[in-house]
Short mmCIF file of C-alpha atoms in Angstrom, two decimals:
data_model
loop_
_atom_site.label_atom_id
_atom_site.label_comp_id
_atom_site.label_asym_id
_atom_site.label_seq_id
_atom_site.Cartn_x
_atom_site.Cartn_y
_atom_site.Cartn_z
CA MET A 1 66.17 65.03 55.01
CA ARG A 2 65.80 65.50 58.65
CA PRO A 3 68.48 64.15 61.05
CA SER A 4 67.93 61.10 63.09
CA LEU A 5 66.52 61.43 66.53
CA TRP A 6 68.70 58.96 68.34
CA SER A 7 72.12 58.79 69.88
CA ALA A 8 74.02 55.87 71.36
CA ALA A 9 74.26 57.11 75.06
CA ALA A 10 72.56 55.38 77.68
CA LEU A 11 69.27 56.25 79.44
CA ALA A 12 69.12 56.44 83.17
CA ALA A 13 67.45 53.30 84.83
CA ALA A 14 63.61 53.11 84.37
CA LEU A 15 60.82 50.84 85.41
CA THR A 16 59.67 48.31 82.74
CA LEU A 17 56.08 47.20 82.39
CA THR A 18 55.37 43.66 81.78
CA VAL A 19 52.72 42.95 79.13
CA THR A 20 50.93 40.12 77.72
CA PRO A 21 51.46 38.67 74.19
CA ALA A 22 49.94 40.61 71.26
CA GLN A 23 46.39 39.37 70.23
CA ALA A 24 45.37 38.62 66.63
CA ALA A 25 44.32 41.63 64.43
CA PRO A 26 40.68 42.57 64.88
CA ALA A 27 38.07 42.16 62.19
CA GLY A 28 36.80 45.92 62.64
CA THR A 29 39.01 47.47 59.91
CA GLU A 30 37.66 49.87 57.31
CA ARG A 31 39.34 51.99 54.71
CA VAL A 32 39.27 55.74 55.35
CA SER A 33 40.82 56.93 52.00
CA THR A 34 37.78 56.37 49.69
CA GLY A 35 35.41 58.77 48.17
CA THR A 36 31.90 59.54 49.18
CA GLY A 37 30.02 56.17 48.71
CA GLY A 38 32.95 54.18 49.32
CA VAL A 39 34.62 54.42 45.83
CA GLN A 40 38.39 53.80 46.26
CA LEU A 41 40.79 56.62 45.54
CA THR A 42 43.21 56.09 42.62
CA ALA A 43 46.04 58.10 44.17
CA ALA A 44 48.24 57.09 47.27
CA SER A 45 46.87 58.31 50.58
CA SER A 46 48.89 58.76 53.91
CA GLY A 47 49.28 60.68 56.90
CA GLY A 48 45.91 59.94 58.75
CA THR A 49 44.87 61.38 62.01
CA VAL A 50 41.60 61.26 63.68
CA SER A 51 39.34 63.19 65.94
CA ALA A 52 39.08 62.09 69.57
CA ASP A 53 35.55 60.93 69.42
CA GLY A 54 36.40 58.95 66.21
CA ARG A 55 33.82 60.86 64.15
CA TYR A 56 36.26 62.59 61.62
CA ALA A 57 39.58 61.46 59.99
CA VAL A 58 41.97 63.79 58.11
CA PHE A 59 44.36 62.40 55.50
CA LEU A 60 46.64 63.37 52.48
CA SER A 61 46.35 62.20 49.02
CA ALA A 62 48.10 62.90 45.75
CA ASP A 63 46.48 64.36 42.83
CA PRO A 64 44.23 61.64 41.31
CA THR A 65 44.84 63.15 37.84
CA GLY A 66 48.54 62.46 38.13
CA GLY A 67 49.56 66.12 38.86
CA TYR A 68 52.16 66.90 41.46
CA ASP A 69 49.95 68.62 43.98
CA THR A 70 48.81 67.00 47.35
CA ARG A 71 45.39 67.42 48.82
CA VAL A 72 44.00 67.33 52.33
CA TYR A 73 40.73 65.40 52.84
CA VAL A 74 38.41 65.09 55.85
CA LYS A 75 36.21 61.88 56.03
CA ASP A 76 33.06 61.87 58.09
CA LEU A 77 33.26 58.28 59.48
CA ARG A 78 29.62 58.30 60.30
CA THR A 79 28.12 59.39 57.04
CA GLY A 80 31.04 58.26 54.64
CA THR A 81 31.13 61.84 53.31
CA LEU A 82 34.56 63.00 51.86
CA THR A 83 35.20 66.66 51.63
CA GLN A 84 38.54 68.47 50.60
CA VAL A 85 40.15 71.31 52.42
CA PRO A 86 40.00 74.08 49.89
CA GLU A 87 43.51 74.49 48.85
CA ASP A 88 45.75 72.00 46.93
CA MET A 89 49.34 72.74 46.44
CA LEU A 90 52.64 70.99 45.85
CA TYR A 91 53.88 70.85 49.41
CA THR A 92 51.25 69.78 51.70
CA THR A 93 52.32 67.98 54.91
CA HIS A 94 51.11 67.17 58.48
CA ALA A 95 47.48 67.59 58.71
CA VAL A 96 45.95 67.40 62.09
CA LEU A 97 42.45 67.67 63.55
CA SER A 98 41.21 69.28 66.67
CA ALA A 99 39.50 66.92 69.10
CA ASN A 100 36.02 67.74 67.80
CA GLY A 101 36.93 67.64 64.24
CA ARG A 102 36.05 71.32 63.53
CA ARG A 103 39.52 72.62 62.67
CA VAL A 104 42.29 71.23 60.46
CA ALA A 105 45.82 72.53 60.84
CA TYR A 106 48.10 71.69 58.12
CA SER A 107 51.17 73.03 55.95
CA ASN A 108 50.74 73.93 52.25
CA GLY A 109 52.63 75.88 49.58
CA ASN A 110 53.52 75.85 45.87
CA ARG A 111 57.22 76.65 46.47
CA TYR A 112 57.73 76.33 50.10
CA PRO A 113 55.21 75.23 52.73
CA LYS A 114 53.64 77.39 55.21
CA PRO A 115 51.34 76.74 58.12
CA TYR A 116 47.43 77.06 57.72
CA VAL A 117 44.28 76.41 59.73
CA TYR A 118 40.87 75.80 58.27
CA ASP A 119 37.66 76.00 60.15
CA ARG A 120 35.25 73.38 58.77
CA VAL A 121 32.15 75.31 60.29
CA THR A 122 32.84 78.86 58.78
CA GLY A 123 34.82 77.81 55.90
CA GLU A 124 37.66 80.27 56.71
CA THR A 125 41.32 79.41 56.05
CA GLN A 126 44.02 81.61 57.54
CA GLN A 127 47.71 81.51 57.27
CA LEU A 128 49.72 81.21 60.53
CA TRP A 129 52.67 83.66 60.63
CA PRO A 130 53.98 85.93 63.31
CA ALA A 131 53.27 89.72 62.96
CA GLN A 132 56.77 90.48 64.15
CA LEU A 133 59.77 88.17 63.26
CA PRO A 134 62.23 87.26 66.07
CA ASP A 135 65.23 88.48 64.16
CA THR A 136 66.55 89.77 60.97
CA ALA A 137 67.05 86.20 59.41
CA SER A 138 65.31 85.17 56.34
CA TYR A 139 62.00 83.25 57.11
CA GLU A 140 60.37 81.58 53.96
CA LEU A 141 58.68 78.55 55.17
CA GLY A 142 56.81 77.00 58.07
CA GLU A 143 54.83 73.90 59.20
CA ALA A 144 51.79 73.35 61.27
CA ALA A 145 52.93 71.22 64.19
CA ALA A 146 49.85 70.69 66.49
CA ILE A 147 46.52 71.77 67.54
CA SER A 148 44.80 71.95 70.88
CA ALA A 149 41.77 69.86 71.76
CA ASP A 150 39.23 72.83 71.49
CA GLY A 151 40.98 74.03 68.15
CA ARG A 152 41.77 77.26 69.65
CA GLN A 153 45.57 77.07 69.85
CA VAL A 154 47.95 76.02 66.92
CA ALA A 155 51.56 75.34 67.36
CA TYR A 156 53.65 75.95 64.23
CA THR A 157 57.21 76.67 63.18
CA ILE A 158 59.01 79.08 60.88
CA GLY A 159 62.35 78.83 59.31
CA ASN A 160 64.42 78.76 55.92
CA ARG A 161 66.28 76.36 53.86
CA ALA A 162 69.80 76.97 55.44
CA GLY A 163 70.99 73.87 57.07
CA ASP A 164 69.19 73.26 60.44
CA GLN A 165 67.12 76.29 60.13
CA TYR A 166 64.09 74.61 58.38
CA ALA A 167 62.18 74.73 61.74
CA ARG A 168 64.19 77.45 63.51
CA VAL A 169 61.40 78.93 65.84
CA LEU A 170 58.20 77.44 67.50
CA TYR A 171 55.11 79.61 67.84
CA VAL A 172 51.57 79.15 69.22
CA ARG A 173 48.65 81.10 67.55
CA ASP A 174 45.62 81.74 69.71
CA LEU A 175 42.91 81.82 67.06
CA ALA A 176 40.56 83.70 69.33
CA THR A 177 42.87 86.71 69.81
CA GLY A 178 45.00 86.42 66.86
CA THR A 179 48.17 86.62 68.86
CA ASP A 180 51.37 84.67 68.50
CA GLU A 181 53.57 83.48 71.35
CA GLN A 182 57.13 82.52 70.68
CA ILE A 183 57.73 79.39 72.45
CA SER A 184 61.34 78.38 71.71
CA PRO A 185 64.40 80.42 72.11
CA LEU A 186 66.38 81.20 68.97
CA PRO A 187 69.06 78.26 68.90
CA PRO A 188 72.57 79.28 67.32
CA GLU A 189 72.26 76.05 65.46
CA GLY A 190 69.47 73.37 65.35
CA MET A 191 65.72 73.16 64.59
CA ILE A 192 62.52 72.13 66.23
CA THR A 193 61.62 68.47 65.62
CA GLY A 194 58.13 68.22 66.75
CA ALA A 195 55.67 69.64 69.03
CA SER A 196 52.63 68.79 71.25
CA LEU A 197 49.88 70.73 73.09
CA SER A 198 47.92 70.24 76.01
CA ALA A 199 44.03 70.21 75.49
CA ASP A 200 43.68 73.86 76.46
CA GLY A 201 46.99 74.81 74.89
CA ARG A 202 48.67 76.09 78.04
CA THR A 203 51.41 73.44 78.02
CA VAL A 204 53.61 72.84 75.03
CA ALA A 205 56.18 70.16 74.49
CA TYR A 206 58.70 70.30 71.86
CA GLY A 207 62.04 68.59 70.48
CA LEU A 208 64.94 70.75 69.67
CA LEU A 209 67.95 69.28 67.59
CA VAL A 210 71.16 70.72 68.69
CA ARG A 211 74.79 70.01 67.45
CA THR A 212 77.55 68.61 69.73
CA GLY A 213 80.97 67.48 69.52
CA GLN A 214 79.52 63.85 68.96
CA GLY A 215 77.08 64.82 66.42
CA ALA A 216 73.32 65.69 66.60
CA VAL A 217 70.94 65.10 69.46
CA VAL A 218 67.34 65.96 70.20
CA GLN A 219 66.57 67.49 73.57
CA LEU A 220 62.95 67.66 74.87
CA TYR A 221 61.49 70.63 76.49
CA VAL A 222 57.98 71.64 78.16
CA LYS A 223 56.83 75.10 78.60
CA ASP A 224 54.12 76.34 80.78
CA ARG A 225 52.59 79.30 78.89
CA GLY A 226 50.90 80.39 82.04
CA THR A 227 53.88 80.76 84.30
CA GLY A 228 56.47 81.05 81.57
CA GLU A 229 58.68 78.21 82.92
CA THR A 230 60.50 75.97 80.59
CA ARG A 231 62.08 72.70 81.67
CA ARG A 232 63.95 69.90 79.82
CA VAL A 233 62.30 66.71 80.23
CA ASP A 234 64.46 64.21 78.29
CA THR A 235 66.84 61.82 80.19
CA GLY A 236 70.11 62.95 78.74
CA THR A 237 70.23 60.98 75.57
CA SER A 238 68.61 61.90 72.22
CA ALA A 239 64.87 61.69 72.29
CA GLY A 240 61.94 61.61 69.87
CA LEU A 241 58.82 63.41 71.32
CA VAL A 242 55.56 61.62 70.68
CA GLN A 243 52.96 63.74 72.50
CA LEU A 244 51.71 65.35 75.83
CA SER A 245 48.81 64.10 77.75
CA ALA A 246 45.60 66.18 77.38
CA ASP A 247 46.07 67.64 80.88
CA GLY A 248 49.59 68.44 80.33
CA SER A 249 50.91 66.54 83.25
CA ARG A 250 52.77 63.50 81.34
CA VAL A 251 54.92 63.43 78.21
CA LEU A 252 55.59 60.15 75.97
CA PHE A 253 58.74 60.01 74.27
CA ASN A 254 61.13 57.59 72.52
CA SER A 255 64.82 57.24 73.37
CA ARG A 256 67.65 54.65 73.72
CA ALA A 257 67.68 51.94 76.44
CA GLU A 258 70.83 51.16 78.31
CA ASP A 259 71.45 48.11 75.86
CA GLY A 260 71.28 50.49 72.94
CA THR A 261 67.84 49.48 71.67
CA SER A 262 64.93 51.63 71.16
CA ALA A 263 62.46 52.16 74.02
CA THR A 264 59.27 54.09 74.90
CA TYR A 265 59.15 56.16 78.21
CA VAL A 266 56.55 58.40 80.01
CA ARG A 267 57.84 61.21 82.21
CA ASP A 268 55.18 62.41 84.91
CA LEU A 269 55.97 66.05 85.18
CA ARG A 270 54.29 66.39 88.40
CA THR A 271 56.65 63.81 90.19
CA ASP A 272 59.49 63.93 87.56
CA ARG A 273 59.40 60.07 87.67
CA VAL A 274 60.34 58.33 84.23
CA GLN A 275 58.83 55.06 83.43
CA ARG A 276 59.99 52.69 80.62
CA ILE A 277 56.82 51.43 79.30
CA ALA A 278 57.77 49.26 76.27
CA ASP A 279 60.53 48.14 74.04
CA GLY A 280 60.57 49.77 70.51
CA VAL A 281 59.16 52.94 69.35
CA ALA A 282 55.84 54.72 70.11
CA ASP A 283 53.92 56.47 67.39
CA ALA A 284 50.96 57.93 69.26
CA ALA A 285 48.75 57.62 72.15
CA ASP A 286 45.19 58.46 73.30
CA SER A 287 44.74 61.78 75.22
CA THR A 288 45.42 60.20 78.72
CA LEU A 289 48.46 58.28 77.38
CA ARG A 290 46.94 55.06 78.79
CA HIS A 291 46.57 53.60 75.31
CA VAL A 292 49.92 53.62 73.48
CA LEU A 293 50.48 52.84 69.77
CA LEU A 294 53.84 51.02 69.14
CA THR A 295 55.51 49.97 65.86
CA GLU A 296 56.80 46.23 66.16
CA ASP A 297 58.18 43.79 63.76
CA ASP A 298 54.79 42.20 63.18
CA GLY A 299 52.80 45.47 62.94
CA LEU A 300 51.18 48.22 64.91
CA VAL A 301 50.27 47.23 68.51
CA LEU A 302 48.18 49.12 71.04
CA LEU A 303 49.22 48.78 74.45
CA ASP A 304 47.04 49.47 77.57
CA ARG A 305 49.47 50.67 80.10
CA ARG A 306 46.93 49.96 82.93
CA THR A 307 46.29 46.27 82.18
CA GLY A 308 49.04 45.32 80.16
CA GLU A 309 46.99 44.16 77.21
CA ARG A 310 48.14 44.44 73.81
CA HIS A 311 46.19 44.45 70.58
CA THR A 312 47.42 44.19 67.00
CA VAL A 313 45.66 46.93 65.14
CA GLY A 314 47.68 47.29 61.89
CA PRO A 315 49.76 45.00 59.72
CA ALA A 316 53.72 44.91 59.43
CA GLY A 317 54.90 48.09 57.67
CA ALA A 318 52.00 50.15 58.56
CA THR A 319 52.83 53.61 59.77
CA ALA A 320 51.02 56.01 62.12
CA LEU A 321 51.38 59.55 63.32
CA PRO A 322 50.51 61.43 66.70
CA GLY A 323 46.84 62.16 66.66
CA ALA A 324 46.09 58.37 65.29
CA VAL A 325 44.20 57.09 68.30
CA THR A 326 40.89 58.06 69.63
CA ARG A 327 39.62 58.45 73.20
CA HIS A 328 39.92 55.43 75.30
CA GLY A 329 41.98 53.84 72.65
CA ARG A 330 38.86 52.63 70.76
CA ALA A 331 40.07 53.27 67.24
CA VAL A 332 43.40 53.64 65.46
CA VAL A 333 44.05 55.16 62.25
CA PHE A 334 47.13 54.16 60.09
CA SER A 335 48.59 54.04 56.45
CA SER A 336 49.56 50.83 54.73
CA THR A 337 50.27 49.51 51.27
CA ALA A 338 48.69 46.02 52.23
CA ASP A 339 45.80 45.15 49.89
CA ASP A 340 44.28 42.44 51.89
CA LEU A 341 42.94 44.48 54.95
CA VAL A 342 39.55 45.36 53.29
CA PRO A 343 37.68 43.66 50.28
CA GLY A 344 38.11 45.32 46.87
CA ASP A 345 41.47 47.22 47.56
CA THR A 346 42.86 47.12 43.89
CA ASN A 347 44.28 50.48 43.48
CA GLY A 348 47.91 49.21 44.31
CA VAL A 349 48.87 52.25 46.29
CA SER A 350 49.10 53.26 49.98
CA ASP A 351 45.79 53.83 51.73
CA VAL A 352 44.53 54.91 55.22
CA PHE A 353 42.69 52.57 57.39
CA LEU A 354 40.89 52.57 60.88
CA THR A 355 40.70 49.68 63.17
CA VAL A 356 38.04 49.89 65.70
CA ARG A 357 38.53 47.55 68.80
#
């Protein structure tokens, strides 16, 4: 189990955005995790993300025959066609789409997961792994972490089973050149806890868990691959990375507020200004970070940072991942075990849904 992303230290003072009460859940909710023609799947589904234009969604689903493998599916939300990414193995995690829905980055493996990227146009699948390892340590597993909007750059981690070494090093693969760039230094202890790419892949944000005398904390870093500059962007307390804006100028993250509660923040990397935008925890945002998806007691709420409007888009207990919000916040993908969101939901397991505002 991965360690907690939080510490009890206080965050530096930040601005608070005043917002209006949440609105009622919209009627525009549909189930994504169905077969072609709308037939419900019998196995549990989760981990949904969506292309920026809202045309395609990707999600994970268990073997419908009762086996132990997990499968990656892509749903064309316009035609209703469901297709499976070719491989199905035991350890499949974190499938994400490029902005146009062409490429799917995911983790897969029968013994230990390793990162892959699938091109839906060419049908090609390639494993991501550096040609030269950073040291003589044992590297046996890895995970896909993020994909750039154009699908050319994929961030992934490699590591092993020893303690905090699960995601020891972060790389970015350039699919056009086939080259791998090491992003993070080798920590004596600790691991990568998440990553996000700007639209062109030049800017990379990542979390790094480190051990201190007070326990484990997660520090956030942003690297400009053009200049090679790496800067720390958290505020001194343990933080949870959500995502970068598409232009690489802002980073959205969760941390502890001064009163010890969870809060959501945005750092402007140009001005270095940190703004507290909401109480609670953010799960995702659109590419500009204007529309931020929050988990609250009553459900998933989409916050418009510019107007302060709040829209309930998912029920209590629903979960969402980075990559769950489309351009301009027009739609949100989430997982839920609720059986009353759409008619005919009788499979008794978690499904993936999409709400259109």
